């Protein structure tokens, strides 16, 4: 072959070879779809005691992604408690502050599928390079990686690169890192580098606020009594609360009836697991005294010490509400008091919870213990 022919053959061969990734050269990617739902904002996320730490950390991250002590942020909790909403709120706020930031939200399952395709098509280097270009990686349901060793090893390298480059990682899981089984130890260690925060089941106050907000936002006509009933009985997660309201809206519209306790009861029976627990005077005494740190025998004392009087009045009020005992029967069990004393106690508690926020909070907590 002549020199010209050889040169032409080499050029053709080079043109047919795929481009090799240069580890020292930053690849330029097209604008990235962050895959964020615009309704999942901080403004539409309701804060309560059950999510305060997670919410505070999320807002701090959104204000200064990558360069904070919460990297990675590892959120865990049961399904439906608001983890997805919160991590997407982070992404939306970051994009609002810096539209050019490469933010990506996806589930661990989506990552697994993409990685499998990359292996099948011999494009793992491209796959890794793409993820190493992300500024803020928001990944849901990291427990899906359990048992997938190769995927975990690949994610480990992506994680390291992003973390060392001061890029932000936010992960969610249905359990804390210490309870994850089937994960390589070096990846588990990195999950614990930043902040691990639990998003707990919403407490009564938060459930009530969420329901009231949804009712106002949708222009619904639902009495506070019905809202209170739903908030006390739908305790697992936010999704169930929203689903109950939607079901009530549809049922009310179709039947052309006002939303009532009976209608709410029918919806809850069909859509939410409600365990009926028998409530007795003994279980009430135990719950009240357990909350106030008293021995149940103290309820029988003839004393005017405030802590005993309040506990006894609370027990009488709850016994009247939750049991079929007569006033005289309640009084007999709680210190041999007459029915007038029990009636006075019930009236006192009923009036005070309307003006005393601390007493109202005590009552709600004790009722949750009784019903739980």
Coordinates of C-alpha atoms in Angstrom, one line a residue:
X1 CA 0.0 0.0 0.0
X2 CA 1.1 3.5 -0.7
X3 CA 1.6 6.1 2.1
X4 CA -1.6 7.9 0.8
X5 CA -3.6 4.7 0.9
X6 CA -2.4 3.8 4.4
X7 CA -3.3 7.3 5.6
X8 CA -6.8 7.1 4.2
X9 CA -7.4 3.6 5.8
X10 CA -6.3 4.9 9.2
X11 CA -8.6 7.9 9.0
X12 CA -11.6 5.6 8.1
X13 CA -10.8 3.3 11.0
X14 CA -10.6 6.2 13.4
X15 CA -13.9 7.6 12.1
X16 CA -15.6 4.2 12.7
X17 CA -14.4 4.0 16.3
X18 CA -16.6 5.4 19.1
X19 CA -15.3 8.5 20.9
X20 CA -13.5 7.6 24.0
X21 CA -14.3 9.7 27.1
X22 CA -11.4 11.9 28.2
X23 CA -11.4 11.9 32.0
X24 CA -9.7 15.3 32.0
X25 CA -12.2 17.0 29.7
X26 CA -15.7 18.2 30.9
X27 CA -18.4 17.0 28.6
X28 CA -21.1 19.5 27.6
X29 CA -24.6 18.3 27.9
X30 CA -27.9 19.6 26.6
X31 CA -30.3 21.4 29.1
X32 CA -31.6 18.8 31.6
X33 CA -35.2 18.2 32.4
X34 CA -35.2 18.0 36.3
X35 CA -38.3 15.8 36.3
X36 CA -39.8 17.9 39.1
X37 CA -43.5 18.3 39.9
X38 CA -44.3 22.0 40.3
X39 CA -46.9 21.4 43.0
X40 CA -44.3 20.0 45.4
X41 CA -43.1 23.3 46.8
X42 CA -42.0 24.3 50.3
X43 CA -45.1 26.6 50.4
X44 CA -47.4 23.6 50.0
X45 CA -45.5 21.4 52.5
X46 CA -47.0 21.7 56.0
X47 CA -44.6 21.6 58.9
X48 CA -45.3 19.9 62.2
X49 CA -43.3 18.2 65.0
X50 CA -43.2 15.1 62.8
X51 CA -41.2 16.7 60.0
X52 CA -39.6 19.8 61.5
X53 CA -36.0 18.6 61.4
X54 CA -36.2 17.3 57.8
X55 CA -38.0 20.5 56.6
X56 CA -35.4 22.8 58.2
X57 CA -32.5 20.8 56.7
X58 CA -34.2 20.8 53.3
X59 CA -34.6 24.6 53.3
X60 CA -31.0 25.0 54.3
X61 CA -29.8 22.8 51.5
X62 CA -32.0 24.6 48.9
X63 CA -30.3 27.9 50.0
X64 CA -26.8 26.6 49.7
X65 CA -26.6 23.2 47.8
X66 CA -23.5 21.2 48.1
X67 CA -21.7 23.5 50.5
X68 CA -23.4 22.6 53.8
X69 CA -23.1 20.0 56.5
X70 CA -26.2 18.2 55.2
X71 CA -24.5 16.4 52.3
X72 CA -25.9 13.9 51.8
X73 CA -29.3 14.4 53.3
X74 CA -30.8 11.0 54.0
X75 CA -34.5 11.1 54.7
X76 CA -36.4 8.0 55.9
X77 CA -39.9 7.2 56.9
X78 CA -43.0 5.2 55.9
X79 CA -44.7 5.5 52.6
X80 CA -46.9 8.6 52.2
X81 CA -45.4 10.8 54.9
X82 CA -44.1 13.4 52.5
X83 CA -40.5 12.5 51.6
X84 CA -41.0 12.9 47.9
X85 CA -42.7 16.2 48.3
X86 CA -39.8 17.5 50.4
X87 CA -36.9 16.5 48.1
X88 CA -38.7 17.8 45.1
X89 CA -39.3 21.1 47.0
X90 CA -35.5 21.3 47.4
X91 CA -35.0 20.9 43.6
X92 CA -37.7 23.5 42.7
X93 CA -36.2 26.1 45.1
X94 CA -32.7 25.5 43.7
X95 CA -33.9 25.8 40.1
X96 CA -35.8 29.0 41.1
X97 CA -32.6 30.5 42.6
X98 CA -30.3 29.2 39.9
X99 CA -32.1 28.1 36.7
X100 CA -28.8 26.9 35.1
X101 CA -28.2 24.4 37.9
X102 CA -28.3 20.8 36.7
X103 CA -30.9 19.3 39.1
X104 CA -32.3 15.8 38.6
X105 CA -35.0 13.9 40.5
X106 CA -35.6 10.2 39.9
X107 CA -36.3 7.0 41.8
X108 CA -33.7 4.3 42.5
X109 CA -35.8 2.0 40.3
X110 CA -35.4 4.4 37.3
X111 CA -31.6 4.5 38.0
X112 CA -31.6 0.6 38.0
X113 CA -33.4 0.4 34.7
X114 CA -31.0 3.0 33.1
X115 CA -28.0 1.2 34.4
X116 CA -29.2 -2.1 33.0
X117 CA -29.7 -0.5 29.6
X118 CA -26.2 1.0 29.8
X119 CA -24.6 -2.3 30.5
X120 CA -26.6 -4.0 27.7
X121 CA -25.6 -1.3 25.2
X122 CA -22.0 -1.1 26.4
X123 CA -22.4 2.5 27.5
X124 CA -21.6 2.4 31.2
X125 CA -18.9 5.1 30.8
X126 CA -21.4 7.4 29.2
X127 CA -23.9 6.6 32.0
X128 CA -21.4 7.4 34.7
X129 CA -20.2 10.5 32.9
X130 CA -23.8 11.9 32.7
X131 CA -24.5 11.4 36.4
X132 CA -21.2 12.9 37.3
X133 CA -22.3 16.1 35.5
X134 CA -25.3 16.6 37.9
X135 CA -25.2 19.4 40.4
X136 CA -28.1 18.3 42.6
X137 CA -29.1 14.6 42.6
X138 CA -32.4 13.8 44.3
X139 CA -33.1 10.1 44.5
X140 CA -36.2 8.4 46.0
X141 CA -36.5 4.9 47.5
X142 CA -32.8 4.0 47.8
X143 CA -33.8 0.7 49.4
X144 CA -34.4 -0.5 45.8
X145 CA -30.6 -1.0 45.5
X146 CA -30.6 -3.8 48.0
X147 CA -29.0 -6.9 46.6
X148 CA -27.9 -5.1 43.4
X149 CA -24.2 -5.1 44.0
X150 CA -23.0 -3.9 40.6
X151 CA -25.5 -1.1 40.6
X152 CA -24.4 -0.1 44.1
X153 CA -20.7 -0.1 43.1
X154 CA -21.5 2.2 40.1
X155 CA -23.5 4.5 42.3
X156 CA -20.7 4.5 44.8
X157 CA -18.3 6.0 42.2
X158 CA -21.0 8.6 41.2
X159 CA -21.6 9.4 44.8
X160 CA -17.9 9.9 45.5
X161 CA -17.4 12.2 42.5
X162 CA -20.4 14.3 43.3
X163 CA -19.6 14.6 47.0
X164 CA -16.0 15.5 46.3
X165 CA -17.1 18.1 43.8
X166 CA -19.4 19.8 46.3
X167 CA -22.5 18.7 44.5
X168 CA -25.6 18.0 46.5
X169 CA -27.1 14.5 47.1
X170 CA -30.5 14.0 48.7
X171 CA -31.8 10.4 49.2
X172 CA -35.0 8.9 50.6
X173 CA -35.6 5.5 52.0
X174 CA -38.3 3.6 53.8
X175 CA -36.0 2.8 56.8
X176 CA -32.8 4.2 58.4
X177 CA -29.4 3.2 57.0
X178 CA -28.7 0.9 60.0
X179 CA -31.7 -1.3 59.0
X180 CA -30.8 -1.5 55.3
X181 CA -29.9 -5.1 54.3
X182 CA -28.2 -6.1 51.1
X183 CA -26.1 -2.9 50.8
X184 CA -22.3 -2.8 50.4
X185 CA -20.8 -1.4 53.6
X186 CA -18.8 1.4 51.9
X187 CA -22.0 2.8 50.4
X188 CA -23.9 2.6 53.7
X189 CA -21.0 4.5 55.4
X190 CA -21.4 7.3 52.9
X191 CA -25.2 7.5 53.5
X192 CA -24.3 8.5 57.0
X193 CA -21.8 11.2 56.1
X194 CA -24.3 14.0 56.3
X195 CA -27.7 14.2 58.1
X196 CA -30.0 11.3 58.6
X197 CA -33.5 12.6 59.4
X198 CA -36.8 10.8 59.9
X199 CA -40.1 12.0 58.5
X200 CA -42.6 10.6 60.9
X201 CA -46.3 10.0 60.7
X202 CA -48.1 13.3 60.9
X203 CA -49.4 14.1 64.4
X204 CA -53.0 15.1 65.1
X205 CA -52.3 18.8 64.9
X206 CA -50.5 18.5 61.5
X207 CA -53.2 16.2 60.1
X208 CA -55.9 18.7 61.1
X209 CA -54.0 21.6 59.6
X210 CA -53.5 19.7 56.3
X211 CA -57.2 18.9 56.1
X212 CA -58.3 22.4 56.9
X213 CA -55.9 23.8 54.2
X214 CA -57.2 21.4 51.6
X215 CA -60.8 22.2 52.4
X216 CA -60.2 25.9 52.1
X217 CA -58.1 25.6 49.0
X218 CA -60.7 23.5 47.2
X219 CA -63.6 25.7 48.5
X220 CA -65.3 22.8 50.2
X221 CA -68.0 22.9 52.9
X222 CA -67.0 20.5 55.7
X223 CA -67.7 21.2 59.3
X224 CA -64.8 21.3 61.9
X225 CA -66.5 18.3 63.6
X226 CA -66.0 16.2 60.4
X227 CA -62.5 17.4 60.0
X228 CA -61.7 16.5 63.6
X229 CA -63.2 13.1 63.1
X230 CA -61.0 12.4 60.0
X231 CA -57.9 13.8 61.6
X232 CA -58.3 11.5 64.6
X233 CA -59.0 8.4 62.6
X234 CA -56.7 8.7 59.6
X235 CA -53.3 8.5 61.2
X236 CA -50.9 6.8 58.9
X237 CA -50.0 9.3 56.2
X238 CA -50.8 12.4 54.2
X239 CA -51.9 10.5 51.1
X240 CA -54.7 8.8 53.0
X241 CA -55.9 12.2 54.2
X242 CA -56.0 13.7 50.7
X243 CA -57.7 10.5 49.4
X244 CA -60.5 10.7 52.0
X245 CA -61.2 14.3 51.1
X246 CA -61.4 13.5 47.4
X247 CA -63.7 10.6 48.1
X248 CA -66.0 12.8 50.2
X249 CA -66.1 15.4 47.5
X250 CA -67.2 12.9 44.9
X251 CA -69.7 11.2 47.2
X252 CA -71.2 14.5 48.3
X253 CA -71.5 15.6 44.6
X254 CA -73.0 12.4 43.3
X255 CA -75.5 11.9 46.2
X256 CA -76.2 15.6 46.5
X257 CA -75.8 15.4 50.3
X258 CA -73.8 17.5 52.8
X259 CA -70.6 15.9 54.1
X260 CA -71.4 14.5 57.5
X261 CA -69.8 12.2 60.1
X262 CA -71.8 9.3 58.8
X263 CA -70.5 9.9 55.3
X264 CA -67.0 10.3 56.5
X265 CA -67.3 7.0 58.5
X266 CA -68.5 5.2 55.3
X267 CA -65.5 6.5 53.3
X268 CA -63.0 5.7 56.0
X269 CA -64.4 2.1 56.4
X270 CA -63.9 1.6 52.7
X271 CA -60.5 3.2 52.2
X272 CA -58.6 3.3 55.5
X273 CA -57.8 0.5 57.9
X274 CA -59.5 1.4 61.2
X275 CA -58.8 -1.0 64.1
X276 CA -61.5 -0.8 66.7
X277 CA -59.9 -0.9 70.2
X278 CA -62.0 -1.5 73.3
X279 CA -61.5 1.4 75.6
X280 CA -62.0 0.7 79.3
X281 CA -61.8 2.8 82.4
X282 CA -58.6 0.9 83.3
X283 CA -57.0 1.7 80.0
X284 CA -58.0 5.4 80.4
X285 CA -56.5 5.5 83.9
X286 CA -53.3 3.9 82.6
X287 CA -53.0 6.3 79.7
X288 CA -53.7 9.4 81.8
X289 CA -51.4 8.5 84.6
X290 CA -48.7 7.3 82.2
X291 CA -48.8 10.7 80.5
X292 CA -48.6 12.7 83.7
X293 CA -46.1 10.4 85.4
X294 CA -48.4 9.2 88.2
X295 CA -49.2 5.9 89.8
X296 CA -52.9 5.0 89.0
X297 CA -53.4 4.6 92.8
X298 CA -53.0 8.3 93.2
X299 CA -56.3 8.9 91.5
X300 CA -58.0 7.5 94.6
X301 CA -56.3 9.9 97.0
X302 CA -58.2 12.5 98.9
X303 CA -56.0 15.4 97.9
X304 CA -56.2 18.8 96.2
X305 CA -52.8 18.6 94.7
X306 CA -53.1 20.1 91.2
X307 CA -51.4 17.2 89.4
X308 CA -53.7 14.6 90.9
X309 CA -56.9 16.7 90.5
X310 CA -56.1 17.4 86.8
X311 CA -55.4 13.7 86.1
X312 CA -58.6 12.6 87.9
X313 CA -60.7 15.2 86.1
X314 CA -59.1 14.2 82.8
X315 CA -59.9 10.5 83.5
X316 CA -63.5 11.3 84.3
X317 CA -63.9 13.3 81.2
X318 CA -62.5 10.6 79.0
X319 CA -64.4 7.8 80.7
X320 CA -67.6 9.7 80.0
X321 CA -66.6 10.1 76.4
X322 CA -65.3 6.6 75.6
X323 CA -67.1 4.2 78.0
X324 CA -70.8 3.3 78.7
X325 CA -70.3 3.8 82.4
X326 CA -72.8 6.1 84.2
X327 CA -71.6 9.2 86.0
X328 CA -72.1 7.4 89.3
X329 CA -70.1 4.4 88.0
X330 CA -67.2 6.6 86.9
X331 CA -67.2 8.4 90.2
X332 CA -67.2 5.1 92.1
X333 CA -64.1 3.8 90.2
X334 CA -62.2 7.2 90.5
X335 CA -62.1 7.8 94.2
X336 CA -65.7 7.1 95.3
X337 CA -66.9 10.4 94.0
X338 CA -70.6 11.2 93.4
X339 CA -72.1 11.9 90.0
X340 CA -72.2 15.7 90.6
X341 CA -68.4 15.7 91.1
X342 CA -67.9 13.7 87.8
X343 CA -70.3 16.1 86.0
X344 CA -68.3 19.1 87.3
X345 CA -65.0 17.5 86.2
X346 CA -66.3 16.9 82.7
X347 CA -67.6 20.4 82.4
X348 CA -64.3 21.9 83.7
X349 CA -62.1 19.9 81.2
X350 CA -64.5 20.7 78.3
X351 CA -64.4 24.5 79.0
X352 CA -60.6 24.6 79.7
X353 CA -59.5 22.8 76.6
X354 CA -61.1 25.7 74.6
X355 CA -58.9 28.3 76.1
X356 CA -55.9 26.4 77.5
X357 CA -53.6 25.3 74.6
X358 CA -51.4 23.1 76.8
X359 CA -54.4 21.3 78.3
X360 CA -55.8 20.7 74.8
X361 CA -52.4 19.3 73.7
X362 CA -52.4 17.0 76.7
X363 CA -55.9 15.8 75.9
X364 CA -55.0 15.1 72.3
X365 CA -51.9 13.1 73.2
X366 CA -53.7 11.1 75.8
X367 CA -56.5 10.3 73.4
X368 CA -54.0 9.1 70.9
X369 CA -52.5 6.8 73.5
X370 CA -56.0 5.4 74.3
X371 CA -56.9 4.9 70.7
X372 CA -53.5 3.6 69.7

